[in-house]
Tab-separated table of C-alpha atoms in Angstrom:
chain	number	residue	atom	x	y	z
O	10	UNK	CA	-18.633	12.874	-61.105
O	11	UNK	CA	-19.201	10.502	-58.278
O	12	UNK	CA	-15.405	10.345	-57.613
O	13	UNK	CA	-14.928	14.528	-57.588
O	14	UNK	CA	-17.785	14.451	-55.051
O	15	UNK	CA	-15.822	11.941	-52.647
O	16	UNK	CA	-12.944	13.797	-53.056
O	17	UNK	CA	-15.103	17.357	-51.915
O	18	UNK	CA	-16.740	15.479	-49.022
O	19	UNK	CA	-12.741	14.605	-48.010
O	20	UNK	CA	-11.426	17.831	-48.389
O	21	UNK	CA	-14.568	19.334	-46.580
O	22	UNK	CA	-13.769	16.722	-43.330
O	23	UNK	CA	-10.189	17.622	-42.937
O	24	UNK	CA	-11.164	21.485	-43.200
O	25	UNK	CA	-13.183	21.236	-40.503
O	26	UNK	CA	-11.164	19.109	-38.590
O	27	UNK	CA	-8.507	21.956	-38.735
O	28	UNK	CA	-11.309	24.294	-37.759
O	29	UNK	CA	-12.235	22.295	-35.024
O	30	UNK	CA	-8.649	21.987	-34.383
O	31	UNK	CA	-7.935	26.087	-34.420
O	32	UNK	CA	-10.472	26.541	-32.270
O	33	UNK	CA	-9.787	24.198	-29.266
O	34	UNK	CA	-6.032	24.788	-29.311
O	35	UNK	CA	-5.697	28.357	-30.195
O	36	UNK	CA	-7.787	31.665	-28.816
O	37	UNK	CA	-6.544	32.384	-25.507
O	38	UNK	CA	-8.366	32.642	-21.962
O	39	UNK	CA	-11.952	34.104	-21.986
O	40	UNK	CA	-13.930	35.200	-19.051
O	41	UNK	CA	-14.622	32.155	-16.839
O	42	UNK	CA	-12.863	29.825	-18.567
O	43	UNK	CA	-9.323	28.754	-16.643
O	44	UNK	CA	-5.915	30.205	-17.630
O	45	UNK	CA	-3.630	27.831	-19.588
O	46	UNK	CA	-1.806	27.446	-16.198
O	47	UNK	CA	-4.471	25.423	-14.332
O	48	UNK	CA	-5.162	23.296	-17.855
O	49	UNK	CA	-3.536	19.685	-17.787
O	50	UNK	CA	-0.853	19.033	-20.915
O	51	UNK	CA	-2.624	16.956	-22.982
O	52	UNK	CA	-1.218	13.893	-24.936
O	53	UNK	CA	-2.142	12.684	-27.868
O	54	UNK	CA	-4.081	9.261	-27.105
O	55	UNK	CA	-5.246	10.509	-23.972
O	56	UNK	CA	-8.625	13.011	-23.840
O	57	UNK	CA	-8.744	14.862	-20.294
O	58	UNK	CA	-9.967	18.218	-19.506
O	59	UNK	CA	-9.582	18.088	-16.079
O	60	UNK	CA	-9.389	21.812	-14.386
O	61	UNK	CA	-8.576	22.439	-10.630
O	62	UNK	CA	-11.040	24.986	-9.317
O	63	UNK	CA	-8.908	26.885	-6.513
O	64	UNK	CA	-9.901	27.315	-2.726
O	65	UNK	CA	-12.600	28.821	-1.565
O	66	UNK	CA	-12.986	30.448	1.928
O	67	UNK	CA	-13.943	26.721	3.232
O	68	UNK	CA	-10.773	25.405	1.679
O	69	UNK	CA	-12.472	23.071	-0.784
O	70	UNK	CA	-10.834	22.888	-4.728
O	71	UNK	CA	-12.773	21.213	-6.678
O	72	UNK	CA	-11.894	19.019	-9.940
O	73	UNK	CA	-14.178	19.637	-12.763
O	74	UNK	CA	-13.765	17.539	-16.309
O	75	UNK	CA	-13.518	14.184	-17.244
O	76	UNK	CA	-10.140	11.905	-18.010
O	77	UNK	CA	-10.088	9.110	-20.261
O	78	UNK	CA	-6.841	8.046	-18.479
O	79	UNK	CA	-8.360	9.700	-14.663
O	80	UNK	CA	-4.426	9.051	-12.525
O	81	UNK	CA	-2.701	10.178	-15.676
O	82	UNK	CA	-5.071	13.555	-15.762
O	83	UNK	CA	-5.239	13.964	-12.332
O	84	UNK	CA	-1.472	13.512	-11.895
O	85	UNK	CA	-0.999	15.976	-14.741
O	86	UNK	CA	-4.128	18.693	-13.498
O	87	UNK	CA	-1.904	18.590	-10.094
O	88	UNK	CA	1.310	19.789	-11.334
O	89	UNK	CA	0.211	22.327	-13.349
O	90	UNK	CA	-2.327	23.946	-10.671
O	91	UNK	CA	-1.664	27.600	-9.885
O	92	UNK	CA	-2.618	27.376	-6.250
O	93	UNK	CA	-3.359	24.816	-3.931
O	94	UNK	CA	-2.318	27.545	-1.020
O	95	UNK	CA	-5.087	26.787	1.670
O	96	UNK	CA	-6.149	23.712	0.407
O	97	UNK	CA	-7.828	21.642	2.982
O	98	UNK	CA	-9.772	19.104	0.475
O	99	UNK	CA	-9.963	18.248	-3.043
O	100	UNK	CA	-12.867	17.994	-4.310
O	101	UNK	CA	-12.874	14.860	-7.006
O	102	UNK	CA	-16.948	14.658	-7.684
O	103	UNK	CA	-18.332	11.430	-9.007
O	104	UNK	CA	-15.433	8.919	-9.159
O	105	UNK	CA	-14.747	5.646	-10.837
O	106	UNK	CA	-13.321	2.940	-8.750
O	107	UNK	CA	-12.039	0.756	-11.756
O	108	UNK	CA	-8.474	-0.184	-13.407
O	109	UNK	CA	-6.588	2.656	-14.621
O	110	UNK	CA	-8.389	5.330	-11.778
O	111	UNK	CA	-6.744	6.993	-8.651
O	112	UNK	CA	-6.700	4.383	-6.960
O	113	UNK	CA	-4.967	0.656	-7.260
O	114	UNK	CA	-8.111	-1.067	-8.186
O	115	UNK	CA	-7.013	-4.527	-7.305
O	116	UNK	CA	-5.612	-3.621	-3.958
O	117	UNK	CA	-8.496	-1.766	-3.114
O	118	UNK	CA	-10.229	-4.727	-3.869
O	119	UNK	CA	-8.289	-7.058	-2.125
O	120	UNK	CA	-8.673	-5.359	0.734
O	121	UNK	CA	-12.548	-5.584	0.303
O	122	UNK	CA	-12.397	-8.939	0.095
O	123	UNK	CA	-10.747	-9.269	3.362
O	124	UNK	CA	-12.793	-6.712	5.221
O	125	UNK	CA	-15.613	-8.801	6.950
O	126	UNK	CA	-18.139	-5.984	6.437
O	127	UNK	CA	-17.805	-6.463	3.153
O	128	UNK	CA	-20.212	-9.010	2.213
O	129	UNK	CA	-22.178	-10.365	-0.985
O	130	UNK	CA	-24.794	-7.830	-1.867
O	131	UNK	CA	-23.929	-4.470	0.193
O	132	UNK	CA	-26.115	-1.633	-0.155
O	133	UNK	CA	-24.798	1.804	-0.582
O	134	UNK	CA	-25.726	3.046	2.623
O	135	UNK	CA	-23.452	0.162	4.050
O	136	UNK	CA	-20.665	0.449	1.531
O	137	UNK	CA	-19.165	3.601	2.691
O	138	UNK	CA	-17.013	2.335	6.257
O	139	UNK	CA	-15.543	-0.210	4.457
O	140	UNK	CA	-14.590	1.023	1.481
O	141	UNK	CA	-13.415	4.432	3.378
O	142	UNK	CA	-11.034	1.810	5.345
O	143	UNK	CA	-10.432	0.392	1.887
O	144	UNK	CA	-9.193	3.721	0.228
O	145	UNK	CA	-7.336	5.217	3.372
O	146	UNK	CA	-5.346	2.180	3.753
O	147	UNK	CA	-4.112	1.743	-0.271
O	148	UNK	CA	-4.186	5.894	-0.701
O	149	UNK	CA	-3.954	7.824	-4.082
O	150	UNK	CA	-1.642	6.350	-7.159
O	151	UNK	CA	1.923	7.558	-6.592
O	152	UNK	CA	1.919	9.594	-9.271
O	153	UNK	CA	-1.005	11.626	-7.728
O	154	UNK	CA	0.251	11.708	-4.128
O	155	UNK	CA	3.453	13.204	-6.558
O	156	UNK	CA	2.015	15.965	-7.501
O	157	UNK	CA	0.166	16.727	-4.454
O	158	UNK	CA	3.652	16.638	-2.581
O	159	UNK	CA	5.009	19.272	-4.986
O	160	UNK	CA	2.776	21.454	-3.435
O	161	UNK	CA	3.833	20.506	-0.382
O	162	UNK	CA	0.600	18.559	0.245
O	163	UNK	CA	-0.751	14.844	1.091
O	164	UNK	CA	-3.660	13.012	1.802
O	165	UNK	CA	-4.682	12.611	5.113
O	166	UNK	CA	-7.988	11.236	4.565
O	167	UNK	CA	-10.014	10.227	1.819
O	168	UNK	CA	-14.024	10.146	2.273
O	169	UNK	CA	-16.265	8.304	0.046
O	170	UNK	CA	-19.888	8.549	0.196
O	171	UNK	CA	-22.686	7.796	-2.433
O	172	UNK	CA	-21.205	4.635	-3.489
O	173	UNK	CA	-22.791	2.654	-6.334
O	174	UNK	CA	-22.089	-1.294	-6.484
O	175	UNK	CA	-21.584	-3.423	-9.052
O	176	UNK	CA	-22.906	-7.151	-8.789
O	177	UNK	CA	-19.635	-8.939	-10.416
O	178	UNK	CA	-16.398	-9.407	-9.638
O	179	UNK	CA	-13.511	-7.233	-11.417
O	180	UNK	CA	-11.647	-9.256	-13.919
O	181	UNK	CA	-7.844	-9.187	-14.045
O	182	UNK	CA	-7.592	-8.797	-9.976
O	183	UNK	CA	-6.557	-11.795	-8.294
O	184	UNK	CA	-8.597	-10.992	-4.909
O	185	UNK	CA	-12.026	-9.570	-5.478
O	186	UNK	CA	-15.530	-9.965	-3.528
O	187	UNK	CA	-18.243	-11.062	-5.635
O	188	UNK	CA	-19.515	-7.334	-5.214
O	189	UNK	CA	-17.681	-4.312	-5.930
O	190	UNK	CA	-17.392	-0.576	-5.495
O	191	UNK	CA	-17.978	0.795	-9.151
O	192	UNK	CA	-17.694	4.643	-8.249
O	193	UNK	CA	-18.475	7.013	-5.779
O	194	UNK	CA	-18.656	10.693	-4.558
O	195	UNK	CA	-14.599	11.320	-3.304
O	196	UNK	CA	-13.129	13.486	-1.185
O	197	UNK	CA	-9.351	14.153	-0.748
O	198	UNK	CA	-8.154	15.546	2.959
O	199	UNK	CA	-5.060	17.514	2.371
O	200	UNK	CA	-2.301	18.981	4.812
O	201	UNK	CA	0.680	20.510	4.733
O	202	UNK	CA	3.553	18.193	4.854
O	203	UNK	CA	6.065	19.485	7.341
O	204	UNK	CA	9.092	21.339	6.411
């Protein structure tokens, strides 16, 4: 008896993980959701739903979703936007600054640590200039600035505001200040690359 239940409660699980399955792969567009066009591909190991919201009159897209591998997703969101026509800045919300994000942690870090403005317990409000420098100076991941270029875009700023510090030093970087960025509210300038 006891093993027949198991062997229901199994069955059960792997019906509904086909279910569950069915329903996030298959069923089309719906009113408000984004076409299949502006979805990233998705691999296996990696969960991202990151969608590119198009332009707006004020030329801000926005990126909506979250990214278990954030450069990968990004990268991937990027090539498979519609439209980026009249993009003047992307959007990226609430942004980690760690290993693995947009951005090459430990030479954004490094550069931190070099920055004399950048000293042992910085407060938000005087975070921003130097990690602004920081991100300008060490740009997107190239795989990012990669897909921005296919559509015939690049960064020519990046603004961070809103940061939030951490009180440690990141592990696995060879240069770090004691305190460090952990995320912050990003903003990507875009132009047109010339022809």
């Amino acid at each position: 008896m006891q093993e027949h239940l198991v062997l229901e409660a199994v069955m059960l699980r792997r019906l509904l993980s086909g279910v569950i399955a069915l329903a996030l792969l298959g069923g089309g567009c719906s009113a408000g959701q984004p076409s299949a066009a502006t979805q990233p591909e998705q691999s296996a190991d990696v969960a991202c739903d990151y969608v590119i919201e198009p332009p707006g009159a004020d030329g801000v897209a926005m990126l909506r979703g979250t990214c278990d591998a954030p450069a990968e997703g990004l990268a991937r969101t990027l090539r498979g936007a519609e439209s980026l026509a009249g993009a003047r800045q992307l959007a990226l919300g609430r942004t980690a600054l760690a290993a693995g994000g947009i951005f090459d942690h430990c030479a954004l870090l490094a550069r931190l640590a070099r920055d004399p403005r950048w000293k042992d317990g910085i407060d938000s409000a005087g975070a921003a200039g130097p990690l602004n420098d920081a991100l300008n100076a060490a740009g997107p991941v190239a795989p990012v600035e990669a897909a921005l270029a296919a559509h015939g875009l690049r960064v020519a700023n990046i603004q961070a505001e809103m940061v939030l510090i951490a009180g440690s030093p990141a592990a696995g970087c060879p240069a770090s200040p004691r305190t460090v960025p952990s995320e912050a509210q990003i903003w990507l300038m875009l132009e047109r690359e010339a022809p």
